[in-house]
mmCIF file of C-alpha atoms in Angstrom:
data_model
loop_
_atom_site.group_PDB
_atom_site.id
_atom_site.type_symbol
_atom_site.label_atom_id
_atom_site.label_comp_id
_atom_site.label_asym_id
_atom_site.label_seq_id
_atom_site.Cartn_x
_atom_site.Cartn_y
_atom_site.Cartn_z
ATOM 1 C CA UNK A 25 0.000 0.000 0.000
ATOM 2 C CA UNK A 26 1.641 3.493 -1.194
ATOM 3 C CA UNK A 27 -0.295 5.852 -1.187
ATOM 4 C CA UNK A 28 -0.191 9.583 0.122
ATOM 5 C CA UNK A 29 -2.822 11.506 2.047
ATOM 6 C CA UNK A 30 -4.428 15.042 1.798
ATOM 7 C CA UNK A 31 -6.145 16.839 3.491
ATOM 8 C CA UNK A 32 -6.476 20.743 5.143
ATOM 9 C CA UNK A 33 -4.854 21.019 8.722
ATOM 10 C CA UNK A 34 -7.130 19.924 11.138
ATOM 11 C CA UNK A 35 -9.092 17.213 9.241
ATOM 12 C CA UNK A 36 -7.467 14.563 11.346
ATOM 13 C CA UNK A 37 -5.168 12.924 9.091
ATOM 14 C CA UNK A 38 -2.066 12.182 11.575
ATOM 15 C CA UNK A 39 -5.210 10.017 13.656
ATOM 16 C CA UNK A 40 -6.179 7.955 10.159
ATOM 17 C CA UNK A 41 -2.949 7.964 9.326
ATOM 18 C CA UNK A 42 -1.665 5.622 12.622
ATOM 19 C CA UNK A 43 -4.733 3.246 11.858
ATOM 20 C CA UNK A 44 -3.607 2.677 8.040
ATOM 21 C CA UNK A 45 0.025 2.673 9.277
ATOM 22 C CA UNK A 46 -0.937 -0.133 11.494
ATOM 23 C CA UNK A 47 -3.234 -2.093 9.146
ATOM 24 C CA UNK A 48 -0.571 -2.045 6.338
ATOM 25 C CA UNK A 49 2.407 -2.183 8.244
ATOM 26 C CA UNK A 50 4.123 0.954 6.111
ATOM 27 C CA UNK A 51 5.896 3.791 7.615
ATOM 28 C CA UNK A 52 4.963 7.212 7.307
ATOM 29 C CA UNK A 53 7.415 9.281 5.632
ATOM 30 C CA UNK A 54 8.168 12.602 7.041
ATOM 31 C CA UNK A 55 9.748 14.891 5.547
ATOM 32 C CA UNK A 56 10.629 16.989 8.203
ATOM 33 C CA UNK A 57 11.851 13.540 9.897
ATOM 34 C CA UNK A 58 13.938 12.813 7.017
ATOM 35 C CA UNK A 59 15.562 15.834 6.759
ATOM 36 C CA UNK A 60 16.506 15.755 10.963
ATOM 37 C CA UNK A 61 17.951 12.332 10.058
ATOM 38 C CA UNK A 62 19.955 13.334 6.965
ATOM 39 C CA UNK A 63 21.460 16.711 8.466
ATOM 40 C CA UNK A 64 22.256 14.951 11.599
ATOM 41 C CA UNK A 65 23.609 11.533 9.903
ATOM 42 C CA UNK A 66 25.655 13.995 7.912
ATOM 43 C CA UNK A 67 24.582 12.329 4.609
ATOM 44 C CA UNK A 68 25.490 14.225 1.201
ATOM 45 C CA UNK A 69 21.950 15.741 1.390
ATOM 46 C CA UNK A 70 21.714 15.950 4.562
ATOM 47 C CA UNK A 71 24.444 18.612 4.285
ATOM 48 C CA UNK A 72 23.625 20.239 0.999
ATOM 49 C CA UNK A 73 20.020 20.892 3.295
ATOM 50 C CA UNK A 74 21.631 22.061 6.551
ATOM 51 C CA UNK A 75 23.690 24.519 4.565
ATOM 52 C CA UNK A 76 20.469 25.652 3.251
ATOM 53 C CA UNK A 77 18.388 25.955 6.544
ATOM 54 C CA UNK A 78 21.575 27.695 8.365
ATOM 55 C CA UNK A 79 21.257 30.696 5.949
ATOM 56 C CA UNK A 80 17.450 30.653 6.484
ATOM 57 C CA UNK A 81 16.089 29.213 3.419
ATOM 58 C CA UNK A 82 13.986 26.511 2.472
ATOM 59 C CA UNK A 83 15.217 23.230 1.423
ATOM 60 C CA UNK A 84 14.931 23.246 -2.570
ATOM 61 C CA UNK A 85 12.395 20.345 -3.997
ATOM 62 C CA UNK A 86 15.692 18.438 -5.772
ATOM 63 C CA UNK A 87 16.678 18.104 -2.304
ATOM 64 C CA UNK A 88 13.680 16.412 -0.898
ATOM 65 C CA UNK A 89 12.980 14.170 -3.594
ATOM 66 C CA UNK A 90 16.248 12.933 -3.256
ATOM 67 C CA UNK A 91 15.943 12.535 0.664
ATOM 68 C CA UNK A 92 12.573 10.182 -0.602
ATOM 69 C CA UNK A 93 13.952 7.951 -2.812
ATOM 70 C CA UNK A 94 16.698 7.319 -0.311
ATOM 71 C CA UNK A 95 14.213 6.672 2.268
ATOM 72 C CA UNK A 96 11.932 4.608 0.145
ATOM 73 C CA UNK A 97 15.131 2.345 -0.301
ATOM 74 C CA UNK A 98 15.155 0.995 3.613
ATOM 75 C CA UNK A 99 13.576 -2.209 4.725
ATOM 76 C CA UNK A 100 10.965 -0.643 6.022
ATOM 77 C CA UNK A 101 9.015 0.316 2.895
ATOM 78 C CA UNK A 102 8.993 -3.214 1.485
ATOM 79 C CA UNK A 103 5.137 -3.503 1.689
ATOM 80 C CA UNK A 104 4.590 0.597 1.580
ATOM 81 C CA UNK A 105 4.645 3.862 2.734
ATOM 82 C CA UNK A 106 2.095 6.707 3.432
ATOM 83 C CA UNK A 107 3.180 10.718 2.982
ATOM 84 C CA UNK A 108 1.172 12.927 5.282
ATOM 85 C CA UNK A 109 2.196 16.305 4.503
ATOM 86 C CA UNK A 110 3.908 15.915 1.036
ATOM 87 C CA UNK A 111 3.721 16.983 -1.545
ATOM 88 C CA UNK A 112 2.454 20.475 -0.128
ATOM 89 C CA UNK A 113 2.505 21.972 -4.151
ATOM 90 C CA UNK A 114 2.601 21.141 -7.759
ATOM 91 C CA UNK A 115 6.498 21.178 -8.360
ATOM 92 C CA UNK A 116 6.940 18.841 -5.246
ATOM 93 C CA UNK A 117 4.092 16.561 -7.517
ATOM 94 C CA UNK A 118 5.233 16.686 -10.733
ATOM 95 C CA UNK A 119 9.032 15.697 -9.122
ATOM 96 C CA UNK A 120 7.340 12.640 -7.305
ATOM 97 C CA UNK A 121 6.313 11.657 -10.500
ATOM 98 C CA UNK A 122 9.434 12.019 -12.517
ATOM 99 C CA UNK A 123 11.239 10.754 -10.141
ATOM 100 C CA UNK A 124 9.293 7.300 -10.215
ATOM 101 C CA UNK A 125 7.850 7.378 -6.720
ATOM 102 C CA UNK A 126 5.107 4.447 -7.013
ATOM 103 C CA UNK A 127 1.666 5.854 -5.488
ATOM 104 C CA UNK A 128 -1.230 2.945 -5.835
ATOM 105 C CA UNK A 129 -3.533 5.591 -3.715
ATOM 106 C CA UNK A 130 -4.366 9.217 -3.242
ATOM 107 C CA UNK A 131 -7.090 9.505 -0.076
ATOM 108 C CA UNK A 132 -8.360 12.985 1.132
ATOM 109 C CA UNK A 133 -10.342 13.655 4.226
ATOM 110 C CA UNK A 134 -12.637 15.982 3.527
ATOM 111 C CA UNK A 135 -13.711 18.452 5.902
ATOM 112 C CA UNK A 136 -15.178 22.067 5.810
ATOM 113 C CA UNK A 137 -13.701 24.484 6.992
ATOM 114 C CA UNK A 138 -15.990 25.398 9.945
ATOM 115 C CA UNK A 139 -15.776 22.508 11.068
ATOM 116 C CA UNK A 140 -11.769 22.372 11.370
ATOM 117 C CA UNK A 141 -12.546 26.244 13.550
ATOM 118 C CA UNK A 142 -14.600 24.761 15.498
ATOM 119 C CA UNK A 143 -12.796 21.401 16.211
ATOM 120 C CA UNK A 144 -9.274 23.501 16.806
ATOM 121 C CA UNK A 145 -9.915 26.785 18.101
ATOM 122 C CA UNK A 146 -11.758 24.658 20.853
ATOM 123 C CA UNK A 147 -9.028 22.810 22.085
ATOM 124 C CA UNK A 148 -7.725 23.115 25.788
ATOM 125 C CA UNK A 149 -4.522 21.936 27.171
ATOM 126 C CA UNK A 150 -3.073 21.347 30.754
ATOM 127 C CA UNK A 151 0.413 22.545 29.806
ATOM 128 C CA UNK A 152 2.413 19.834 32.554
ATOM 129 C CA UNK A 153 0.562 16.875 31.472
ATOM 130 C CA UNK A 154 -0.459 17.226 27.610
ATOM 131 C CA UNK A 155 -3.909 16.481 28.713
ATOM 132 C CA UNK A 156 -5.992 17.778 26.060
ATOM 133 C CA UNK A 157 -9.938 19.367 26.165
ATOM 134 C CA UNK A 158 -12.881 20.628 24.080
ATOM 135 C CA UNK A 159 -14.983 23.601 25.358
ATOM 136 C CA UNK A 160 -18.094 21.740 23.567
ATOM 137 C CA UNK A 161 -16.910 18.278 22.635
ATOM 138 C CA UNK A 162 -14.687 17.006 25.602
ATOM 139 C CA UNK A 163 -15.034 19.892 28.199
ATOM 140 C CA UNK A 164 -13.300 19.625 31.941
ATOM 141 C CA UNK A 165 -15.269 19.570 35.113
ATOM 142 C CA UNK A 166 -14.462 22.660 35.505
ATOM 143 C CA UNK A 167 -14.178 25.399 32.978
ATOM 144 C CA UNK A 168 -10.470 26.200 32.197
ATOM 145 C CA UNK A 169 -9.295 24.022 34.867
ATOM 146 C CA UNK A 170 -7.609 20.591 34.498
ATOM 147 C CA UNK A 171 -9.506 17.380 35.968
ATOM 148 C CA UNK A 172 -6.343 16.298 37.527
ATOM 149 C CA UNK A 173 -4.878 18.758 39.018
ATOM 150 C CA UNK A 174 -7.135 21.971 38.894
ATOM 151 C CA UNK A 175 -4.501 23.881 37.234
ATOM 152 C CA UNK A 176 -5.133 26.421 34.332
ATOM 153 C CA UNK A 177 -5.585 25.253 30.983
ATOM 154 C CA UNK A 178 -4.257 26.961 27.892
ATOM 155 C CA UNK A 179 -5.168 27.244 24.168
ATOM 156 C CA UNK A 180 -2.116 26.949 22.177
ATOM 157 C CA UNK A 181 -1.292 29.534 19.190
ATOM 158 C CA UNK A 182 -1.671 26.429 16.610
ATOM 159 C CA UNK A 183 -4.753 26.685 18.135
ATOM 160 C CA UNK A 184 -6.158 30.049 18.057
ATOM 161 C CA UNK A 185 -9.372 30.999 15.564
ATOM 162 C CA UNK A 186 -6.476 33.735 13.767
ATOM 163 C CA UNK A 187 -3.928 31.003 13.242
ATOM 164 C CA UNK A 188 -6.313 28.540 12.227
ATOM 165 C CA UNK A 189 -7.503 30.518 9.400
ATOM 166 C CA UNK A 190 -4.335 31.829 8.326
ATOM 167 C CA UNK A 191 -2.861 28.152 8.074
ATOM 168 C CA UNK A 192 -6.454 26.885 6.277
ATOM 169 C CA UNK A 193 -5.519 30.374 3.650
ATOM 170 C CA UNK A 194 -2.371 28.844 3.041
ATOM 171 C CA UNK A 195 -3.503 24.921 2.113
ATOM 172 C CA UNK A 196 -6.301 26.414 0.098
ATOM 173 C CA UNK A 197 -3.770 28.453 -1.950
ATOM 174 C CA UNK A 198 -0.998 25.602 -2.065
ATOM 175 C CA UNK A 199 -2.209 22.469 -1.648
ATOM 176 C CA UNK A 200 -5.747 21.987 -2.451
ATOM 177 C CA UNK A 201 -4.584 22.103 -5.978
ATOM 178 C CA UNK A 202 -3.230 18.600 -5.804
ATOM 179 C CA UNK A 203 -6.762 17.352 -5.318
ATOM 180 C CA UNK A 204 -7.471 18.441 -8.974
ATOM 181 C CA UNK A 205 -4.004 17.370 -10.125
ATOM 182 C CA UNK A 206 -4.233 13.653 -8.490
ATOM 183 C CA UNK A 207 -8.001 13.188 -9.111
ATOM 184 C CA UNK A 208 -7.483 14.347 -13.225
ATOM 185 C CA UNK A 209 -4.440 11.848 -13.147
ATOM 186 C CA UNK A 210 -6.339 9.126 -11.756
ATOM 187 C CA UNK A 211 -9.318 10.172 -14.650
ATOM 188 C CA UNK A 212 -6.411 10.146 -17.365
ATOM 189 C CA UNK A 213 -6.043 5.859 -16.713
ATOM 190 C CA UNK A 214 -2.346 6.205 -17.546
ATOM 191 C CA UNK A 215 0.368 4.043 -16.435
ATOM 192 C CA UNK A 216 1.245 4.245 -12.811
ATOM 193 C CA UNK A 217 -1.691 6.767 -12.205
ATOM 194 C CA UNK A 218 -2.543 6.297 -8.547
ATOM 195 C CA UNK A 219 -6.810 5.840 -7.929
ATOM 196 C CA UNK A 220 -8.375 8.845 -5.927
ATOM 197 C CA UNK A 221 -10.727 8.002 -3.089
ATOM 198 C CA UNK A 222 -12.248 11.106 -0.909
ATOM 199 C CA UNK A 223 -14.084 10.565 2.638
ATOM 200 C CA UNK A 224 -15.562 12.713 5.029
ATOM 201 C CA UNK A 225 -13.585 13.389 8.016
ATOM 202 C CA UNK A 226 -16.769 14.211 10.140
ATOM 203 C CA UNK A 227 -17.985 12.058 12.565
ATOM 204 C CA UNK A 228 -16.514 8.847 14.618
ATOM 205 C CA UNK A 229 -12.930 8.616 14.412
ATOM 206 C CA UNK A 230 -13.560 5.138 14.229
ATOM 207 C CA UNK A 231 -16.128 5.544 11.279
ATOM 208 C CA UNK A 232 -13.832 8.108 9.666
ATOM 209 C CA UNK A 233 -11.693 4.749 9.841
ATOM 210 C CA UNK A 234 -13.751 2.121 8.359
ATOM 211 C CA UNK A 235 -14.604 4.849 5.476
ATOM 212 C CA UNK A 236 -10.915 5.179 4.752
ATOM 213 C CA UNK A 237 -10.214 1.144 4.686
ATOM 214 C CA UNK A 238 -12.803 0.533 2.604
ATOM 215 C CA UNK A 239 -11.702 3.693 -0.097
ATOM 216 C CA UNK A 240 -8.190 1.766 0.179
ATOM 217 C CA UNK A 241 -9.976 -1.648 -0.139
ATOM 218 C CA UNK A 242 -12.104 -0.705 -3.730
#
């Protein structure tokens, strides 16, 4: 199973991403991962990228590609893999492709973008023990406090209704593109074109779940 997920922030694909990692048996690839890995291994690339990040700028897309066909080499990714996360943009896409990275499946979670607010923004955590709440979904005993201990909770800025939105700005401008670009390559029925499967990512995590094994099962 190789296949990569998309998805807007907050539509819960790190969650259905453990469940298919443990049905399959494939590693996630992470990108940010691989490049900790590389810089710190002191690999060619992981060299040519540190030079980059220590004068501030972003790893180039020749860079990462090559970081993911050295990954996709290890034992690990004998049955699979699953990218959360990348590609983020057309260039990243279109070097996937020429660079023969094998994707059988595409799967977006689909959820709108009120309902990411609303599921993010309302997050609580107790800052000593990770403990997380929901003002409406999963709300403490008592409000702002922890269970536990009684101690303040906080909302993190990932968290906040401004941040939130911003990030959401920047996948609709960047990323939701790839849902046109994998879906009309999956249309096109050419060699090596991945299928495209979308589910809803409202509801049960569980039935969120069973939606996404059976897309991965058709």
């Amino acid at each position: 199973m190789r296949l990569i997920l998309l998805g807007a922030p907050g539509a819960g694909k790190g969650t259905q991403a453990n469940y298919i990692k443990e049905k399959f048996n494939i590693p996630q690839i992470s990108t940010g991962d691989m490049l900790r890995a590389a810089v710190k291994a002191g690999t060619p690339l992981g060299l040519a990228a540190k030079a980059v990040m220590d004068a501030g700028g972003l790893v180039s897309d020749d860079i990462i590609i090559g970081l993911v066909k050295d990954r996709l080499q290890q034992a690990d990714c004998a049955n699979g893999y699953l990218f959360d996360g990348f590609p983020r943009t057309t260039p990243q896409a279109d070097a996937m492709k020429d660079a023969g990275v094998a994707i059988d499946y595409v799967l977006e979670i689909d959820v709108p973008d009120a309902a990411i607010i609303d599921r993010m923004s309302g997050r609580r955590v107790h800052p000593g023990s990770g403990r997380v709440y929901h003002i409406k979904y999963n709300p403490p005993k008592v409000e702002g406090k922890d269970d536990v201990t009684g101690e303040e909770l906080i909302q993190r800025e990932d968290d906040k209704e401004e941040t939130v939105k911003k990030r959401l700005n920047v996948y609709h401008e960047q990323t939701e593109v790839l849902v046109g670009y994998y879906g009309d390559w999956a249309k096109s029925g050419k060699p090596g074109a991945p299928k495209y499967r979308k589910i809803a990512g409202v509801g049960p995590v569980e039935a969120i779940r069973d939606s996404a094994f059976a897309a991965l099962s058709e």
